[in-house]
CSV table of C-alpha atoms in Angstrom, one decimal:
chain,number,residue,atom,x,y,z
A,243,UNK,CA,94.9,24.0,78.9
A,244,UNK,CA,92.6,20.6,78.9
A,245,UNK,CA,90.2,22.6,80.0
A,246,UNK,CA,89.3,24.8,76.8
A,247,UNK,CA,87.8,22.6,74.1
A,248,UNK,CA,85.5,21.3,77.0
A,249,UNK,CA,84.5,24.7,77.8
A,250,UNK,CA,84.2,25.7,74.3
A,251,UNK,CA,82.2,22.4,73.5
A,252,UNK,CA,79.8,23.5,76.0
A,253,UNK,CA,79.7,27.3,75.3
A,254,UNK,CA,78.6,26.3,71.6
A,255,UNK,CA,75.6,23.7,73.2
A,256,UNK,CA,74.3,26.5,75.0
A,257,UNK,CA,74.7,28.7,72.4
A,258,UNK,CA,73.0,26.6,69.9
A,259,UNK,CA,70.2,25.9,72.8
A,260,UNK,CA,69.7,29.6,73.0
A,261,UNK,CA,69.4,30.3,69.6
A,262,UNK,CA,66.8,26.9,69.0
A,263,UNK,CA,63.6,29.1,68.4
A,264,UNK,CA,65.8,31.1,65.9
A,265,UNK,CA,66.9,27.8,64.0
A,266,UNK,CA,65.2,26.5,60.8
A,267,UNK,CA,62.9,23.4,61.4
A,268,UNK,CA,65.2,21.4,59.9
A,269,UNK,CA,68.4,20.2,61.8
A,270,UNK,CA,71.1,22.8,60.7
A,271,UNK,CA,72.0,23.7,63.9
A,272,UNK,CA,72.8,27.4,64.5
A,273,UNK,CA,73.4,27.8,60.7
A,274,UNK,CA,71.4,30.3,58.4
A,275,UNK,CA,68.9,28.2,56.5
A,276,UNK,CA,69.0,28.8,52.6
A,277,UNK,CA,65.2,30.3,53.3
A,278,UNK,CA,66.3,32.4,56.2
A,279,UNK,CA,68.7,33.9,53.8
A,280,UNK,CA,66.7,34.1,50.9
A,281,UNK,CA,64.2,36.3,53.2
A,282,UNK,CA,66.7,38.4,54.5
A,283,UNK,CA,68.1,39.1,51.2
A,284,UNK,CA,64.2,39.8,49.8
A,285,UNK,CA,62.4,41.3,52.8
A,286,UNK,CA,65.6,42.0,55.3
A,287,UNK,CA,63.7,39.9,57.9
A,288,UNK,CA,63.6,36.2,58.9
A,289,UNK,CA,60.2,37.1,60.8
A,290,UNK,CA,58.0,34.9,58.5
A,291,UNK,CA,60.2,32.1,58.2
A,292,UNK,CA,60.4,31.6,61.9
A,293,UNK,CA,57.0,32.3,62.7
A,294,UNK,CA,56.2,28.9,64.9
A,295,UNK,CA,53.0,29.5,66.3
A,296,UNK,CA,52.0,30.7,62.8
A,297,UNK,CA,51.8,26.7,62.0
A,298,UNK,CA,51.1,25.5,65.5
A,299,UNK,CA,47.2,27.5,64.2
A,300,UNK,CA,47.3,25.6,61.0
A,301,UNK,CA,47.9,22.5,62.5
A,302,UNK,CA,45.0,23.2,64.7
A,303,UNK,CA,42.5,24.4,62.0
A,304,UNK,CA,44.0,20.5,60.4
A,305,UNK,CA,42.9,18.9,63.4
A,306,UNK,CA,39.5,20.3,63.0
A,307,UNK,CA,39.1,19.7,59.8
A,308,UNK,CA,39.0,16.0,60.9
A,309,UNK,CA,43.2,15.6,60.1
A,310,UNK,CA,44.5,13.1,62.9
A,311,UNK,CA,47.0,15.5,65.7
A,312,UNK,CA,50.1,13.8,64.9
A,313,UNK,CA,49.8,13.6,61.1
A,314,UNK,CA,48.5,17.5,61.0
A,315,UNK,CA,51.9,18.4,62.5
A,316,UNK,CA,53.9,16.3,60.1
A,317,UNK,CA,51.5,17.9,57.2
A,318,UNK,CA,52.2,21.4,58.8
A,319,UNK,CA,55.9,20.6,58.8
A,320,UNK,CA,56.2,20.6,54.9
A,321,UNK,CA,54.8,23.2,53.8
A,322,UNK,CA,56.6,26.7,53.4
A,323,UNK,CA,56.3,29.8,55.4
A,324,UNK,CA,54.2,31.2,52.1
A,325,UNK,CA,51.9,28.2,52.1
A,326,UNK,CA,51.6,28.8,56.1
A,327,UNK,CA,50.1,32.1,55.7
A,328,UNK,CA,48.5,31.1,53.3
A,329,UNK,CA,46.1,28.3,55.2
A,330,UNK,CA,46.1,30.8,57.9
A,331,UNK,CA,44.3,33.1,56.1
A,332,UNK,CA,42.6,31.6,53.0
A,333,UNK,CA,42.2,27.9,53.9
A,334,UNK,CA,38.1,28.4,53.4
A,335,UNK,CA,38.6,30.2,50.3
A,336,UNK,CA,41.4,27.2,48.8
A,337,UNK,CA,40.1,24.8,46.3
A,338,UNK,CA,39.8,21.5,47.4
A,339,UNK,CA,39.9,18.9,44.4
A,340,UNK,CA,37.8,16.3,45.1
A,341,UNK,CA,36.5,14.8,41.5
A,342,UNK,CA,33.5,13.1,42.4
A,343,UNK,CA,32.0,10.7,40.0
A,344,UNK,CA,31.4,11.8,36.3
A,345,UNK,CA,27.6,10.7,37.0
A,346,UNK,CA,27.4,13.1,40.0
A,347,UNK,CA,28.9,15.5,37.7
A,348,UNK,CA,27.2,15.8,35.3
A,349,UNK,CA,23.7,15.7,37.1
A,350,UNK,CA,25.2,18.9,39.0
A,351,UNK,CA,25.7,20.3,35.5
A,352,UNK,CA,22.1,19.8,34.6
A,353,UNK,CA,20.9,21.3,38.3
A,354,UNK,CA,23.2,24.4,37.6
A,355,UNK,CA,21.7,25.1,34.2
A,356,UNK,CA,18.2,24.8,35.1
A,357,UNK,CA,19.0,26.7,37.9
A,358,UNK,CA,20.1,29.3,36.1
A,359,UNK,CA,18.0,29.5,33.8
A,360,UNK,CA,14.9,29.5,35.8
A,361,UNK,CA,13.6,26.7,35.6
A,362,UNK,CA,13.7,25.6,39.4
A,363,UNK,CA,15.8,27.0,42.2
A,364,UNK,CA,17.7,24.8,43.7
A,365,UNK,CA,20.2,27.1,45.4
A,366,UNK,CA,18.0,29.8,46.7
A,367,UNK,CA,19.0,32.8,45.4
B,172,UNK,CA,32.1,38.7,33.1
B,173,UNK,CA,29.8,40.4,31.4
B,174,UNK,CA,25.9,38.8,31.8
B,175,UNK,CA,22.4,39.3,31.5
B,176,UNK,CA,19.8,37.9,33.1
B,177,UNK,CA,18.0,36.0,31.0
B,178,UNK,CA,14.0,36.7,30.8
B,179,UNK,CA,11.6,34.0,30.5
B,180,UNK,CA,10.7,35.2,26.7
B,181,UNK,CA,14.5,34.8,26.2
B,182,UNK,CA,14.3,31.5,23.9
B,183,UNK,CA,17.7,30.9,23.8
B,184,UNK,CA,18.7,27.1,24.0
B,185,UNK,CA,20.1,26.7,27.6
B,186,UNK,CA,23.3,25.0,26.0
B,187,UNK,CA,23.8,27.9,23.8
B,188,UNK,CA,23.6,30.2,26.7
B,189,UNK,CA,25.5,28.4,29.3
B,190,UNK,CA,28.3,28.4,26.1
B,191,UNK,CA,28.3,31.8,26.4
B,192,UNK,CA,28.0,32.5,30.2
B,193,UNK,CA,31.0,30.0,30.4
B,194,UNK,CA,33.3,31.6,27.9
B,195,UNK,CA,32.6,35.1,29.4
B,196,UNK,CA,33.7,33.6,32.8
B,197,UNK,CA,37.1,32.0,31.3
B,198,UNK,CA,38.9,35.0,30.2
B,199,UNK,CA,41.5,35.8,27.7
B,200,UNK,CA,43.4,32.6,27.1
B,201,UNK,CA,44.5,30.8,24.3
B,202,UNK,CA,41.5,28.7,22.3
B,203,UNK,CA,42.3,25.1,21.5
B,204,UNK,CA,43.7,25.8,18.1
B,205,UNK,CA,46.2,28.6,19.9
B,206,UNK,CA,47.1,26.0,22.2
B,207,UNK,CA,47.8,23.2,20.3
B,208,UNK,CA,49.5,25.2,17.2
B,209,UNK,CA,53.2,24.3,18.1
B,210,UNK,CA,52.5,20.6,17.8
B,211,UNK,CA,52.2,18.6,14.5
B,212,UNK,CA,52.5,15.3,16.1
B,213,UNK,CA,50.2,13.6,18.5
B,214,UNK,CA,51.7,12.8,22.1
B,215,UNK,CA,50.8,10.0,24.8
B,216,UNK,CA,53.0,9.0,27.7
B,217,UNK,CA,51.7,5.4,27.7
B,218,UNK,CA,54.1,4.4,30.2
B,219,UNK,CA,52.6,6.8,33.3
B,220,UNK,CA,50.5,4.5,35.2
B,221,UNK,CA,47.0,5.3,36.3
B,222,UNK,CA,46.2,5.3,40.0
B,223,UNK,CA,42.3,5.3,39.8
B,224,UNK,CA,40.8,7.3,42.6
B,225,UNK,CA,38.9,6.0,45.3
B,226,UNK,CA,35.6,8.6,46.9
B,227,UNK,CA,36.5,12.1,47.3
B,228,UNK,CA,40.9,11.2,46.6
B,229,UNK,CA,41.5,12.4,43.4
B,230,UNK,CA,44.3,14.7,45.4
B,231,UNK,CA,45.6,11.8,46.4
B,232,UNK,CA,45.4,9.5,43.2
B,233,UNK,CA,46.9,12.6,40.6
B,234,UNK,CA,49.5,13.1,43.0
B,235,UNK,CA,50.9,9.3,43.3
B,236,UNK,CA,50.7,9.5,39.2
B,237,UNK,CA,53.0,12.1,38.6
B,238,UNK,CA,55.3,11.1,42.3
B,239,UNK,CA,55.3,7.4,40.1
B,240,UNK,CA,56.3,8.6,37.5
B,241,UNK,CA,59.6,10.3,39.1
B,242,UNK,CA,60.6,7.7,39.9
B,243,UNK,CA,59.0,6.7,43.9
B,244,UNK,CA,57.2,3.8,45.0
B,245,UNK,CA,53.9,4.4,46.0
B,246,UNK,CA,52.1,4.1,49.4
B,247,UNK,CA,48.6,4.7,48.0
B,248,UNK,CA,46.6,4.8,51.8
B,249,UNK,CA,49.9,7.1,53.3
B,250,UNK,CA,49.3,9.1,50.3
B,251,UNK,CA,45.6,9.9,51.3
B,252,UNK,CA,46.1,10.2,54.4
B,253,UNK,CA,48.9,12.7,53.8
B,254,UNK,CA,46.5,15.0,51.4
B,255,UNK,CA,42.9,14.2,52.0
B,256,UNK,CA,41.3,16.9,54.3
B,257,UNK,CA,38.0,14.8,55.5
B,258,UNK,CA,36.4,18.7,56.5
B,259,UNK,CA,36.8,19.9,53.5
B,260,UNK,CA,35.9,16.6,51.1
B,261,UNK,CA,38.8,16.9,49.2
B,262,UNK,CA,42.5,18.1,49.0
B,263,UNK,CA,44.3,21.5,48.6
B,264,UNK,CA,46.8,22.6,46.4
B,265,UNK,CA,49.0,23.5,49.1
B,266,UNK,CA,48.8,20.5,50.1
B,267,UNK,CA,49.6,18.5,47.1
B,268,UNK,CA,53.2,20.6,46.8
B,269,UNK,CA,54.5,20.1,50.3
B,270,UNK,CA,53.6,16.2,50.0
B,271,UNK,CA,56.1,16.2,47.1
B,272,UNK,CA,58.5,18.1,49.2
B,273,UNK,CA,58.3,15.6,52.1
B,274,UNK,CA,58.9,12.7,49.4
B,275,UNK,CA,61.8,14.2,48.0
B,276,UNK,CA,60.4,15.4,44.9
B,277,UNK,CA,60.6,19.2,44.0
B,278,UNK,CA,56.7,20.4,43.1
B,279,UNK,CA,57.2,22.6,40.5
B,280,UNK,CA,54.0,25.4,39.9
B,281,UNK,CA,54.3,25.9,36.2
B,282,UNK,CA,53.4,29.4,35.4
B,283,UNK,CA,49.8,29.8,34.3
B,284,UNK,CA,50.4,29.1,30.4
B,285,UNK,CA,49.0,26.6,28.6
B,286,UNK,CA,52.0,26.1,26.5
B,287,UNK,CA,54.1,25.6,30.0
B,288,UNK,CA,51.6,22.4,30.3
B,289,UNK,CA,51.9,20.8,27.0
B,290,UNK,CA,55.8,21.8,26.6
B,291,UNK,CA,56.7,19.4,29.7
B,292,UNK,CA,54.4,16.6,28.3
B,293,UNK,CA,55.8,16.6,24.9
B,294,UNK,CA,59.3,16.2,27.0
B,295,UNK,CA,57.9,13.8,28.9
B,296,UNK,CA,56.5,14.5,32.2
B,297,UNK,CA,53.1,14.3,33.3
B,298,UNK,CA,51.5,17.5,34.5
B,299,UNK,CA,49.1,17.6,38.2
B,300,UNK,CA,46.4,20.1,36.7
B,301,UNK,CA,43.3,21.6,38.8
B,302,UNK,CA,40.2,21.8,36.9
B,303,UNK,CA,36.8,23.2,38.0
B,304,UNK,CA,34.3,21.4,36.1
B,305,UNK,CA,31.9,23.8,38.2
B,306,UNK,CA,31.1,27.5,37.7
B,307,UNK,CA,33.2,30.4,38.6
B,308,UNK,CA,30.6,30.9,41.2
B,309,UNK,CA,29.5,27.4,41.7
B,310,UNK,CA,32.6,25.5,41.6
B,311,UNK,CA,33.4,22.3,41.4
B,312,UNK,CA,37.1,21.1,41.7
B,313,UNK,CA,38.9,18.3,40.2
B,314,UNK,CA,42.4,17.0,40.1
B,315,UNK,CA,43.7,15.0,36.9
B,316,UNK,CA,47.3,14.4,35.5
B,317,UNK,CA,47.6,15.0,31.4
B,318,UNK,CA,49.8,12.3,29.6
B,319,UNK,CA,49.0,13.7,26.0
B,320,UNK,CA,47.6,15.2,23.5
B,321,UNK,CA,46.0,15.1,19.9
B,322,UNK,CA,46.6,18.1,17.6
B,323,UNK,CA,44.7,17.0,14.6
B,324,UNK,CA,41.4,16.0,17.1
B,325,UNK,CA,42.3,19.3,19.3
B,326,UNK,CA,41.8,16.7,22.3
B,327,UNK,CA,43.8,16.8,25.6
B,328,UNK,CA,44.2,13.3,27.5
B,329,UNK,CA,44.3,12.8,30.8
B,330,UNK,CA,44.1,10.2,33.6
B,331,UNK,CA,41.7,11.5,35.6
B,332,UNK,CA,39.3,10.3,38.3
B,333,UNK,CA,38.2,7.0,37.6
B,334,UNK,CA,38.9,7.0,33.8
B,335,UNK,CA,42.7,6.2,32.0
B,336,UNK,CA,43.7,7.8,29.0
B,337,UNK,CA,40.7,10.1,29.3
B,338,UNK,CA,40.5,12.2,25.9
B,339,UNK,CA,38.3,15.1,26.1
B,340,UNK,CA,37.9,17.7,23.7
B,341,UNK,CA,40.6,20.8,24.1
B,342,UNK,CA,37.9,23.4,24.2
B,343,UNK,CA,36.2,22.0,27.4
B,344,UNK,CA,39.1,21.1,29.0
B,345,UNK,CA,40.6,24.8,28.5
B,346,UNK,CA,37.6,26.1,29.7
B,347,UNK,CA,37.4,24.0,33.1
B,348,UNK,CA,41.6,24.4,33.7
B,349,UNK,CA,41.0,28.9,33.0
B,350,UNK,CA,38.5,28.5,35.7
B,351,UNK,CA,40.7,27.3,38.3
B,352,UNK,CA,43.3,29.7,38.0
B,353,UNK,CA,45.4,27.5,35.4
B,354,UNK,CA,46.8,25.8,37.8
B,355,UNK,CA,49.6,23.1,36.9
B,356,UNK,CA,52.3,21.0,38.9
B,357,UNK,CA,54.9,18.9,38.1
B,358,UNK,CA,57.3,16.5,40.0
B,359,UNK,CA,61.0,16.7,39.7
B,360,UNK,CA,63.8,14.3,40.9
B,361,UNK,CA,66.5,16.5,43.0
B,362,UNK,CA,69.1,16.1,40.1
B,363,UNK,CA,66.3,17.4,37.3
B,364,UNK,CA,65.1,21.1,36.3
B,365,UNK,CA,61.8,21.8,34.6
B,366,UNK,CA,62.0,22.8,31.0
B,367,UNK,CA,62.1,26.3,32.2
B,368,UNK,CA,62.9,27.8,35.8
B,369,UNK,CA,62.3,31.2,36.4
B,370,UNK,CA,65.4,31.2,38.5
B,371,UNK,CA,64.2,33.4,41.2
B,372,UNK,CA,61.2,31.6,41.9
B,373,UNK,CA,63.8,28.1,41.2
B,374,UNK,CA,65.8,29.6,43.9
B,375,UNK,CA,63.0,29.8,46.2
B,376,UNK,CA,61.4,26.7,45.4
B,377,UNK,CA,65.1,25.2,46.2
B,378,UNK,CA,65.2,27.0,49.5
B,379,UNK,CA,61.4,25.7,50.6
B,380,UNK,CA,62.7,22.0,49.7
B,381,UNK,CA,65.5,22.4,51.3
B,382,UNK,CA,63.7,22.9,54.6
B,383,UNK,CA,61.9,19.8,54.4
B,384,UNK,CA,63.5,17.2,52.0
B,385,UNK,CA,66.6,15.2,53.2
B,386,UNK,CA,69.5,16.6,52.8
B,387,UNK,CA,71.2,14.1,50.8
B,388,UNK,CA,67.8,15.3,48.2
B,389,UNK,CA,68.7,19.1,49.2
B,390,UNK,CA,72.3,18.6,48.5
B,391,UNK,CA,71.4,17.3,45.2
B,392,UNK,CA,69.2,19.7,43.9
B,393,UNK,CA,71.8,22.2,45.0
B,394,UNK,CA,74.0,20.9,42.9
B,395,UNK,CA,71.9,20.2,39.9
B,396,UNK,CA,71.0,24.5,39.8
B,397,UNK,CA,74.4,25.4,40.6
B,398,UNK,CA,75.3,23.5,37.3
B,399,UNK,CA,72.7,25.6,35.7
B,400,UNK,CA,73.4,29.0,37.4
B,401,UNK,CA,76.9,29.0,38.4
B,402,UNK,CA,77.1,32.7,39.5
B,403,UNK,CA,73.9,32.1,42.1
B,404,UNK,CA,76.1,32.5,45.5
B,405,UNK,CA,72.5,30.8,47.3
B,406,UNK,CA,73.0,27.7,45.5
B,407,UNK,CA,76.3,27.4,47.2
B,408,UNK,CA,75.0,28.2,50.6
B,409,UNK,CA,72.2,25.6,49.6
B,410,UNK,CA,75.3,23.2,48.9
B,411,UNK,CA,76.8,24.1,52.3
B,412,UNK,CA,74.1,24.0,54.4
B,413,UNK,CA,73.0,20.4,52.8
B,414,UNK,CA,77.2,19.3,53.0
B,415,UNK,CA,76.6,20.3,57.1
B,416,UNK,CA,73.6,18.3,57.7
B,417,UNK,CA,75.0,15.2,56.3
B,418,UNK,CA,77.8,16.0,58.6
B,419,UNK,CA,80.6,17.0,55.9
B,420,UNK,CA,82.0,19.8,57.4
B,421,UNK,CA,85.0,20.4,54.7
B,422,UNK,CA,82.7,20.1,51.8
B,423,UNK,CA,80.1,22.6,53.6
B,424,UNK,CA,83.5,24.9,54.8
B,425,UNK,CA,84.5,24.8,50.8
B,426,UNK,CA,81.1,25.7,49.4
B,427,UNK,CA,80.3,28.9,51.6
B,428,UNK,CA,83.7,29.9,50.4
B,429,UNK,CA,82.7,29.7,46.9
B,430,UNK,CA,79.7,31.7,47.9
B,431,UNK,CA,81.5,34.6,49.3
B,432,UNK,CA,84.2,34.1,45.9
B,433,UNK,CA,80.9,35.2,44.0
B,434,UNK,CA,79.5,37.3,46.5
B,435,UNK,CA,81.6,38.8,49.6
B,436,UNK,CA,78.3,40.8,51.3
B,437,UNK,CA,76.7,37.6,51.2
B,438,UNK,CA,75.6,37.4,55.0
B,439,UNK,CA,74.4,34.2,55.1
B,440,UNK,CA,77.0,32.8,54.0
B,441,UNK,CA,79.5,34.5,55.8
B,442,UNK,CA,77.4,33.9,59.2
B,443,UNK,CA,77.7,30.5,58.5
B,444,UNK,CA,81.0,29.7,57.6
B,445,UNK,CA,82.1,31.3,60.7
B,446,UNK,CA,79.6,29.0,62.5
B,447,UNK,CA,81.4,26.2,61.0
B,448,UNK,CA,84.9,28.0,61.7
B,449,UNK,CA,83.8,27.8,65.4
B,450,UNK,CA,82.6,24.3,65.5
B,451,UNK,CA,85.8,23.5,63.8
B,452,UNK,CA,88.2,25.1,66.7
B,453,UNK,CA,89.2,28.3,65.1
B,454,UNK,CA,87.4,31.1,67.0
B,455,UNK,CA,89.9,33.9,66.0
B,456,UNK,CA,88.8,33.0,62.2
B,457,UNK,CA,85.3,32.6,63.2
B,458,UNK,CA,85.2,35.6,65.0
B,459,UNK,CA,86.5,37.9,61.8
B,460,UNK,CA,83.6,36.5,60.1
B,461,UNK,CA,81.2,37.7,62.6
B,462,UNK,CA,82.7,40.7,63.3
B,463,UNK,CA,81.8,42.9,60.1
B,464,UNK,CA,78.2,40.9,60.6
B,465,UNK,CA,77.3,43.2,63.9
B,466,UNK,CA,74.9,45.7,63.1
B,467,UNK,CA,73.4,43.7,59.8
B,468,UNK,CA,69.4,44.7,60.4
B,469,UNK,CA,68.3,41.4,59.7
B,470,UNK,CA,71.2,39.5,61.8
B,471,UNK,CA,72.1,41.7,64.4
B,472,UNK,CA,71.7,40.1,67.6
B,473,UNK,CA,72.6,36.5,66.2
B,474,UNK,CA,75.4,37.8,64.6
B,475,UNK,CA,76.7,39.8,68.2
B,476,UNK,CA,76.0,36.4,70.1
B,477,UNK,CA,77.9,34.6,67.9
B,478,UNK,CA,80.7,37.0,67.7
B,479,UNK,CA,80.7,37.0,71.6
B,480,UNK,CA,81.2,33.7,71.9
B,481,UNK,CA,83.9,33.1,69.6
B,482,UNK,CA,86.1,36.4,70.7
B,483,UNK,CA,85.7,34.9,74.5
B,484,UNK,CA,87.6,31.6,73.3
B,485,UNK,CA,90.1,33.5,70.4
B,486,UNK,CA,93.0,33.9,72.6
B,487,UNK,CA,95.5,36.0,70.0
């Protein structure tokens, strides 16, 4: 039978085709990602791990935050499903270090204080 | 927090005060003394170099310190532009860790101790630390890396911002790392394990990198925690699933065995070794692995297709 391995060759492409949005991001083919099983074995679902349009968003909210498209995808790409929901949810609320210059600082220090303590009210509250 | 609004006939020095207001916002950590008690010697990694930052990139400069120091060769401006979020001024923590990932470095959160921080210094590594030199209210967030410390001066040292080899007293710094969340990375080479892995959140860690490292870095950090946790039938799958991408179908065939060895229920693993079973021209063998799979509430349908397809070619 010549025929079989041909057929089987192309039985397991459309297979693995079919299955694509079920795949991890990464190349593994139609295999169970370490994540995928670490999921099913914590929360009996792969749900989160697959969720796609979940970072298609975040990429998104990137791009508006002045990220260029291309790079926000690549930036999207690495993070975990965790750290997706994460932006998705709480990206305003997330720290975002910027260190500015001890000067700056410390001038900010001294506005703070005498803002606190009454002395002017910078901050309107 | 406890705090009282101060009334103008309050003469309190506003240093004094601002002591207080602070040390009610910072909680119940250890003080300097606390932290430092386990050292008698003085520590400096001299050898990490210091990647001053540049406007708003202390994100970016902190995290090409510690990346440097495992070992990678830095692309400063690819660094920025992989971290620096221009809407928000700055970078996120988030952020930082899958940039690691992406470089093949595992970014290891250390848990929110104090000790956990000055442990992997005195080993060696430089720790990514997030600092809020702001108020709880009002904050202001910094990145900086700490390369040592001083036990007899109670000082922390740090390369941070613009300054190397920044020492600052431990007090302050204490108060500004409590106040944003104790929050402390490190960078680990695929073939290294930070001083001490929790090994489920290790696992996961793994599993996360996995996803986004090479897989020659996957395969390696696989390796490295199966060493350590020989019993853990997920660092086998790891293995496998990392032998499969580099296209080494025996070695990936030989370490989903082992994971069923130490596990039999092990889905995953069973799934995929009759994937490879398939692949490999054995669709009676791959079909007994799907078989008992049917049904599984988190595999179900995948596990049917799969089993479908390799009965329709299993001729016995």
């Amino acid at each position: 039978m010549n025929r079989t391995p041909l057929r089987k060759t192309l039985f397991v492409l459309f297979l693995s085709l079919a299955l694509l949005p079920l795949a991890s991001a990464q190349a593994t083919g139609g295999l169970i990602s370490s994540q995928e099983a670490l999921a099913l074995e914590r929360s009996g679902s792969v749900e989160q791990v697959q969720a796609w349009l979940q970072r298609d968003e975040v990429a998104a909210e990137l791009t508006a935050l002045g990220v260029d498209p291309a790079l926000a995808q690549a930036r999207v790409s690495a993070l975990s499903p965790e750290e997706v929901d994460a932006m998705l949810h709480r990206i305003d609320e997330m720290p975002a270090g910027a260190g500015v210059i001890e000067v700056l600082g410390i001038t900010f220090l001294v506005l703070i204080i005498l803002d606190f303590i009454g002395v002017i009210n910078i901050f309107g509250r | 927090m406890k705090q009282t609004r101060p009334g103008p006939q309050l003469a309190v020095p506003a240093f004094l005060l601002l002591g207080l207001v602070l040390a009610g916002c910072a909680g119940t950590g250890p003080g300097a003394r606390e932290a430092l008690a386990p050292f008698d010697q003085p520590r400096l990694l001299e050898s990490v170099a210091f990647f001053p930052q540049t406007e708003l990139h202390c994100g970016p400069a902190a995290l090409a310190t510690v990346l440097d120091d495992s070992g990678l060769s830095i692309d400063y401006p690819a660094l920025v532009e992989r971290v620096y979020l221009p809407g928000r001024g700055g970078t996120l923590q988030v952020e930082l860790v899958a940039a690691a990932r992406s470089l093949n470095r595992i970014p290891w959160v250390l848990p929110p101790d104090i000790h956990a921080v000055l442990d992997e210094v005195a080993a060696g590594r430089p720790v990514l630390v997030l600092e809020n030199q702001g108020l709880r209210t009002r904050p202001f967030w910094h990145y900086a890396v700490v390369i040592g410390f001083e036990p007899d001066r109670r000082e922390i040292i740090q390369h941070s911002g613009t300054h190397a080899y920044l020492a600052q007293p431990m007090r302050r710094w204490l108060r500004d790392w409590n106040l944003a969340g104790r929050w402390a990375l490190v960078t680990l080479p695929p073939d290294q394990l930070p001083l001490a892995p929790d090994r489920e959140r290790w696992l996961q860690t793994l599993a996360d990198f996995e996803a986004v490292a090479e897989p020659a870095a996957a395969l390696s950090a696989w390796q490295t925690a199966s060493r350590r946790w020989p019993e853990m039938p997920l660092a086998w799958l790891g293995q496998g699933n990392s032998h499969y991408r580099l296209g080494d179908t025996t070695a990936a065939i030989a370490a989903f065995e082992q994971a069923l060895v130490l596990d039999p229920e092990q889905p995953a693993a069973a799934f995929n070794l009759g994937w490879l079973l398939l692949e490999a021209g054995e669709p009676c063998a791959a079909a007994a692995r799907f078989e008992p799979l049917i049904g599984h509430p988190g595999l179900g349908q995948r596990a049917e297709d799969a089993w479908t397809l390799a009965r329709g070619d299993c001729r016995d």
